[in-house]
mmCIF file of C-alpha atoms in Angstrom:
data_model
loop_
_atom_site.group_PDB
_atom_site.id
_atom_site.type_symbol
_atom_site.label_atom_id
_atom_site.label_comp_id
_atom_site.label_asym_id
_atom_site.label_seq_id
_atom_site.Cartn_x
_atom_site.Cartn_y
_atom_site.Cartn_z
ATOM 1 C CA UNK A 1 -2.732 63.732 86.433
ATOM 2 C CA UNK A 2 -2.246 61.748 83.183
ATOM 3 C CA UNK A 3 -3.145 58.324 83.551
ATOM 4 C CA UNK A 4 -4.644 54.754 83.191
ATOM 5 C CA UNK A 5 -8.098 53.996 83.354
ATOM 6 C CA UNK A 6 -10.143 50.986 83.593
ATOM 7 C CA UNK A 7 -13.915 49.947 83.701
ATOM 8 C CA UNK A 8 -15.120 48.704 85.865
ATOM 9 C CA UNK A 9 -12.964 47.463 88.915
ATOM 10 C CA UNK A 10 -14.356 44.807 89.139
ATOM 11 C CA UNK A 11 -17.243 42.953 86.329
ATOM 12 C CA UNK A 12 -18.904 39.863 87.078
ATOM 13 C CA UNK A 13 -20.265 37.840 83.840
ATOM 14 C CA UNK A 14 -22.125 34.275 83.508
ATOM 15 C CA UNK A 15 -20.683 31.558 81.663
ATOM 16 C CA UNK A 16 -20.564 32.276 77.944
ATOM 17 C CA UNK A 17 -22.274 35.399 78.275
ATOM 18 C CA UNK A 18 -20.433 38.533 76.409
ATOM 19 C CA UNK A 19 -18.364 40.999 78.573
ATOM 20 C CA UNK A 20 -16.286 44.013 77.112
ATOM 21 C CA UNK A 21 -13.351 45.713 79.419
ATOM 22 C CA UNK A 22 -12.669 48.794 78.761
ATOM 23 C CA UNK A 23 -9.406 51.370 78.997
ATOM 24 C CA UNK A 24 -8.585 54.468 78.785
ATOM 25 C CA UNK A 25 -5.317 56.553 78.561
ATOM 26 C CA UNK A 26 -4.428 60.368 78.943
ATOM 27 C CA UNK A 27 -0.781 59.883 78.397
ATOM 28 C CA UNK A 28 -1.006 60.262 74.890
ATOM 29 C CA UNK A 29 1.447 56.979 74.646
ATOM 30 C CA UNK A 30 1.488 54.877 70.957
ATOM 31 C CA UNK A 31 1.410 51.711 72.343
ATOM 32 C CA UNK A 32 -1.622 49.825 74.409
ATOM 33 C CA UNK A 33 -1.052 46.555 75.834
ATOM 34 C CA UNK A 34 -3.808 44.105 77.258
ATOM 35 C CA UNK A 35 -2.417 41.518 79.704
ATOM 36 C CA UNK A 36 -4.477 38.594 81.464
ATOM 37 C CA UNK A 37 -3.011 37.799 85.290
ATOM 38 C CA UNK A 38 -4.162 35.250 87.698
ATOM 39 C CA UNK A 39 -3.262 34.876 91.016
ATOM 40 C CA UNK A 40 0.604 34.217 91.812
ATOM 41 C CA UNK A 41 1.274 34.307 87.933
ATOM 42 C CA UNK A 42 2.821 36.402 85.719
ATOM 43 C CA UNK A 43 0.930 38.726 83.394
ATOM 44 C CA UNK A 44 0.541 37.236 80.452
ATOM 45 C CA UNK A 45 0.593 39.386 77.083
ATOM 46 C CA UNK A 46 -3.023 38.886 75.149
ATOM 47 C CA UNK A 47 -2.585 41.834 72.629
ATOM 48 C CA UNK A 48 -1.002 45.089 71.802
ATOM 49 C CA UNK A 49 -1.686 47.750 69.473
ATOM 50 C CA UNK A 50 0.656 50.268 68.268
ATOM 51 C CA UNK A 51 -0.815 53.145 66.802
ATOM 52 C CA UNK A 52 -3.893 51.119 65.326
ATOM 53 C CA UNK A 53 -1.838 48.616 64.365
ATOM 54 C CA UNK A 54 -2.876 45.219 65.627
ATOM 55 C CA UNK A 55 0.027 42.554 67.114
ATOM 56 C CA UNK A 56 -1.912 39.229 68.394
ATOM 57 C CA UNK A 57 -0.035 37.233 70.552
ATOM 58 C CA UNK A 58 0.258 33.255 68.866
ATOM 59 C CA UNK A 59 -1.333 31.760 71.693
ATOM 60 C CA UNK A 60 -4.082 34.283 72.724
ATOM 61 C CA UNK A 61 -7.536 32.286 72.313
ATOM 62 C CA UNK A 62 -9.919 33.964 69.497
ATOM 63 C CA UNK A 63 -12.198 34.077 72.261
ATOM 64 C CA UNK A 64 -10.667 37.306 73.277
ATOM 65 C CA UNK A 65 -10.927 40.290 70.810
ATOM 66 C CA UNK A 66 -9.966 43.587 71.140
ATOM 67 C CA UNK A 67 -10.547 46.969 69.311
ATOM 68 C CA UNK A 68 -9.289 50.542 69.996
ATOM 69 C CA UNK A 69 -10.912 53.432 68.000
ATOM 70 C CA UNK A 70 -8.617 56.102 68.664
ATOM 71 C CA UNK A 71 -5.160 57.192 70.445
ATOM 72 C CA UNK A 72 -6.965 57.194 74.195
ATOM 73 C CA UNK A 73 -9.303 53.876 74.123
ATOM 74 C CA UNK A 74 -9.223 50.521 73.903
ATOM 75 C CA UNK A 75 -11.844 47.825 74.583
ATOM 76 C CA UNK A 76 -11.098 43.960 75.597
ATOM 77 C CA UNK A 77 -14.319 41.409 74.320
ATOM 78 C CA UNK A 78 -14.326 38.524 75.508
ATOM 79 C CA UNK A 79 -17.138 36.681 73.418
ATOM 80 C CA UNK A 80 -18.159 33.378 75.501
ATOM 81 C CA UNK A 81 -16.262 33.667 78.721
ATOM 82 C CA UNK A 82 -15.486 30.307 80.533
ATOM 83 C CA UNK A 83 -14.415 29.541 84.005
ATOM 84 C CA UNK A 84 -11.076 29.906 82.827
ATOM 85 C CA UNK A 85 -11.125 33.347 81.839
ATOM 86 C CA UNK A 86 -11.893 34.782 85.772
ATOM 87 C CA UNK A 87 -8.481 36.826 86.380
ATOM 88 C CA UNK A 88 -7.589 40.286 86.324
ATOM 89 C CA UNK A 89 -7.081 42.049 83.245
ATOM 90 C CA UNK A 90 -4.554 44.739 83.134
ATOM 91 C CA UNK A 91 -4.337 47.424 80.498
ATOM 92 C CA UNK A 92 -0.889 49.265 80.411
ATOM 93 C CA UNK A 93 0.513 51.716 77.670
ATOM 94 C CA UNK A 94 3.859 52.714 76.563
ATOM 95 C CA UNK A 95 5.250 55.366 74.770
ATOM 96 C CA UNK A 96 6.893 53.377 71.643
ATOM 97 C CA UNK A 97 7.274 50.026 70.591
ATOM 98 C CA UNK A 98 10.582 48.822 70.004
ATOM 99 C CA UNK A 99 12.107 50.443 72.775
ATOM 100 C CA UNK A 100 13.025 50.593 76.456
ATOM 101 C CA UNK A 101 9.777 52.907 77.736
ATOM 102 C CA UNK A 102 8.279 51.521 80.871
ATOM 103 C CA UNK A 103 4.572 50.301 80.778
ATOM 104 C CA UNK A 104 2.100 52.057 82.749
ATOM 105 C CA UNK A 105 -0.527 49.998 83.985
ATOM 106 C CA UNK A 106 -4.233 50.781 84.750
ATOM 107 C CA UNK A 107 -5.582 49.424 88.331
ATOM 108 C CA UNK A 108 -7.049 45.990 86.147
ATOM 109 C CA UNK A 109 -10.356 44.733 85.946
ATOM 110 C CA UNK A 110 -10.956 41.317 88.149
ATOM 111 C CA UNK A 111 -13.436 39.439 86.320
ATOM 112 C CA UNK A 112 -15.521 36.988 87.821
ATOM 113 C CA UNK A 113 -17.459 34.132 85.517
ATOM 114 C CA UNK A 114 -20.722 32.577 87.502
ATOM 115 C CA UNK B 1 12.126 28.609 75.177
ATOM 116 C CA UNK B 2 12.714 32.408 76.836
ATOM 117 C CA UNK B 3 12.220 31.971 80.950
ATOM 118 C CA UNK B 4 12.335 34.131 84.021
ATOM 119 C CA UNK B 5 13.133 32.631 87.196
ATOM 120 C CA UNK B 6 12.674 34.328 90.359
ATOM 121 C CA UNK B 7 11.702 33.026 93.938
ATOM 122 C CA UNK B 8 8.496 32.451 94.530
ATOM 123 C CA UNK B 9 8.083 34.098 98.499
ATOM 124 C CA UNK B 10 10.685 35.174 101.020
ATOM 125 C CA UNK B 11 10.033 36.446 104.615
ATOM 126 C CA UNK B 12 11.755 39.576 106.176
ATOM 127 C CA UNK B 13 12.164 42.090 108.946
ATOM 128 C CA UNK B 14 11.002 45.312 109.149
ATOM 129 C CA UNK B 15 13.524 47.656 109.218
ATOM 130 C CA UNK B 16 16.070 44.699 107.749
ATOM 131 C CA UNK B 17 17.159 44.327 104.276
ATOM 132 C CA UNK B 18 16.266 41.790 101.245
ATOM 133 C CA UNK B 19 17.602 40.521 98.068
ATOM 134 C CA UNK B 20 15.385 39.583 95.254
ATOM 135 C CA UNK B 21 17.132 37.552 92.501
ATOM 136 C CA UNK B 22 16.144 37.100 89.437
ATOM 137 C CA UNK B 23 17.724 34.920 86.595
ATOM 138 C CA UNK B 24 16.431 35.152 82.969
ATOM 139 C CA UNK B 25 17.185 33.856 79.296
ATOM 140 C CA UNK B 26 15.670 35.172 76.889
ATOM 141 C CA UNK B 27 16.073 35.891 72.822
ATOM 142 C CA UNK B 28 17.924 38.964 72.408
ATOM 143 C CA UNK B 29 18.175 41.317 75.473
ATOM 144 C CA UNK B 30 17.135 44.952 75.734
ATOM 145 C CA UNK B 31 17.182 45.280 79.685
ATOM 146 C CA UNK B 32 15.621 44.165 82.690
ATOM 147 C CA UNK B 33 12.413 45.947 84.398
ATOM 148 C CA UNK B 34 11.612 45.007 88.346
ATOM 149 C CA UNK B 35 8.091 45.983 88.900
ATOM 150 C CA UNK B 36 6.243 46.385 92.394
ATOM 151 C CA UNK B 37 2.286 44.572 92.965
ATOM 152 C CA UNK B 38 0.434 44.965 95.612
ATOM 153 C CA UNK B 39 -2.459 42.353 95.678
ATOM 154 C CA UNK B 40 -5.328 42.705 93.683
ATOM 155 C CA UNK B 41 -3.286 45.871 92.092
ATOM 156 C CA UNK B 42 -1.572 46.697 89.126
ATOM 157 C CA UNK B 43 2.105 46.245 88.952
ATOM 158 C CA UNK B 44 4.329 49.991 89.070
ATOM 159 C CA UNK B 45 7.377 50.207 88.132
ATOM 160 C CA UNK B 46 10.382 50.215 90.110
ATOM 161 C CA UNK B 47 13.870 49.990 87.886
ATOM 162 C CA UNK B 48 15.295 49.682 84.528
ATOM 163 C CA UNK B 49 18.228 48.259 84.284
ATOM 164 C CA UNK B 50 20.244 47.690 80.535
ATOM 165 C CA UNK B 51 23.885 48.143 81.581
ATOM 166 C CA UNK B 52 25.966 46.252 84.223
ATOM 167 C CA UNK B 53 26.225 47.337 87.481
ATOM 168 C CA UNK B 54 24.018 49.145 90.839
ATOM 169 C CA UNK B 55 21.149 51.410 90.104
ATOM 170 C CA UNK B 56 20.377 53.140 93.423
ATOM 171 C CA UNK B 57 17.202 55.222 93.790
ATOM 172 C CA UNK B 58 16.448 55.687 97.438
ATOM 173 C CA UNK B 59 16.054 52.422 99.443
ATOM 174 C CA UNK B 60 15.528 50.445 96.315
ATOM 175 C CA UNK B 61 18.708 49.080 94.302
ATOM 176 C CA UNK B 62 19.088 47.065 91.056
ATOM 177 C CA UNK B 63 21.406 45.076 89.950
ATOM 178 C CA UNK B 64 21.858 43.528 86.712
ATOM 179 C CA UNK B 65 24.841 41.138 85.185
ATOM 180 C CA UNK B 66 24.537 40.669 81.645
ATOM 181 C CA UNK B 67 27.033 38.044 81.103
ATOM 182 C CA UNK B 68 25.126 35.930 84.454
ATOM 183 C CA UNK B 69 21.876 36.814 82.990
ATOM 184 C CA UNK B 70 20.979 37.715 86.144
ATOM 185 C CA UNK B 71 19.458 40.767 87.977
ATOM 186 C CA UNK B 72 18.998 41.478 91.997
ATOM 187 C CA UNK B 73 16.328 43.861 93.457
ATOM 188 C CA UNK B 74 17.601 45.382 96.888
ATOM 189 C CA UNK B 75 15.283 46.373 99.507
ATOM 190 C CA UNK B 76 16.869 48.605 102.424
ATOM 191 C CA UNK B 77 14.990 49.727 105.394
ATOM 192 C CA UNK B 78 11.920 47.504 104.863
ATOM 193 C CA UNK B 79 9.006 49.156 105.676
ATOM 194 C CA UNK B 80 5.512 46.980 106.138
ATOM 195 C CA UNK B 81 4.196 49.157 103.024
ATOM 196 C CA UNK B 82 6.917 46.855 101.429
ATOM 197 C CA UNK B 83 4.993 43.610 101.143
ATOM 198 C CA UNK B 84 4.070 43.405 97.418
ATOM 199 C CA UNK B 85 4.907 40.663 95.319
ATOM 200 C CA UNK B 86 7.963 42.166 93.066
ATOM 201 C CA UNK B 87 7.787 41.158 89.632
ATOM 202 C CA UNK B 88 11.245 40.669 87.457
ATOM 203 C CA UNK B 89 10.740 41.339 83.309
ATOM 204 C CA UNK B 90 13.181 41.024 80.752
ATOM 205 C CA UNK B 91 13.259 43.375 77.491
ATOM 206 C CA UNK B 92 13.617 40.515 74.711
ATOM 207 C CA UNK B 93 15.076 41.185 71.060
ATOM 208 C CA UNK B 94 11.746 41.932 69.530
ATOM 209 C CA UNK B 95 11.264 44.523 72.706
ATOM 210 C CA UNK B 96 8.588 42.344 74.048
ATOM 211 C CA UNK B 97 8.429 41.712 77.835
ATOM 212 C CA UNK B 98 9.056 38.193 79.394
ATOM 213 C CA UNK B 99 7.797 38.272 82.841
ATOM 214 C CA UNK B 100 8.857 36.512 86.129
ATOM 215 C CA UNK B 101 5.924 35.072 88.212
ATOM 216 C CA UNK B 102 6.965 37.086 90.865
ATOM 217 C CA UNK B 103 8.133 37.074 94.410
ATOM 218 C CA UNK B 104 5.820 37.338 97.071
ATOM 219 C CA UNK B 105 7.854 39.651 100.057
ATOM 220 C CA UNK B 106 6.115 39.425 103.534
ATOM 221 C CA UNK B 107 7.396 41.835 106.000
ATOM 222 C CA UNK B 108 7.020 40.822 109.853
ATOM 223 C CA UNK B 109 6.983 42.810 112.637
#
């Protein structure tokens, strides 16, 4: 079945120690998203790529950095994680930008910071 | 500013019906997306809605009004696989998605 996949589940990171999400697609779709959620909030829109084009959100903190070397992956770094950054991270693609295509999400990675 | 506003819980019977409203305003509009969560999951989609008027797909409806700026997600037959939180997003001119915090549905017995 095509799909959404993240790794891991579930990562737990000290404080300010690196941590890379990762997320992969086989729906062939342009456009990867990477969202940030915490509890009883709405996802909130870090970064998406279409193609390999980069689109940073204004307010997305340089902390967070992401990369995706081909159509299928794309990693999330966060470089110093702080207590603020625990939440679930949701990866979701789309077929086109600019358009009405429904996001398909991954199952998220909850991130812990100790 | 762009904003969704949607309740934040609401309490139902199973086997009863629910409305979910949802009002937005955003910057342009390219339609409205209601999204199901379960907790700790990822949200899956539910409707799109860009037109005026009912979208019926089983015992899930949508409603949107354009002119309102307002949307309703219709839950018929509730089921206790039905408590999610239901999450209302809004296509904006630039085709990015403004999300509702969602609504938090608990079904009782």
């Amino acid at each position: 079945d095509a799909m959404v996949i993240q790794n891991p589940r579930y990562q737990v990171t000290q404080f300010g120690k690196p941590v890379t999400l990762s997320c992969s697609q086989t729906l062939n779709h342009n456009v990867m998203y990477w969202y940030q959620q915490k509890s009883s909030q709405a996802p909130k829109l870090l970064f998406h790529y279409y193609d390999k084009d980069f689109n940073n959100e204004a307010d997305t903190p340089d902390n967070f950095q992401s990369r995706r070397p081909n159509t299928s992956f794309c990693f999330l770094d966060i470089r110093s994680p702080g207590l603020g950054d625990a939440a679930m991270y949701l990866c979701a693609t789309s077929r086109e930008s600019g358009s009405s295509y429904e996001q398909y999400f991954g199952p998220g990675t909850r991130l812990t910071v100790t | 500013g762009q904003n969704i506003d949607q309740p934040t819980e609401m309490t139902a019977t199973e086997g009863a019906i629910v409305q979910i409203n949802c009002t937005y305003q955003t910057s342009g509009f390219n339609g409205l997306f209601w999204y199901q969560q379960h907790a700790g999951e990822a949200p899956t989609f539910l409707s799109y809605n860009v037109l005026d008027g009912l979208e019926e797909k089983g015992r899930f409806s949508s409603f949107l009004s354009r002119s309102k700026g307002y949307s309703y997600l219709l839950l018929k037959e509730l089921q206790m696989k039905d408590s999610a939180s239901y999450l209302c997003a809004a296509l904006d001119s630039n085709y990015q998605l403004i999300w509702g915090a969602g609504t938090k549905l608990i079904i009782k017995p």
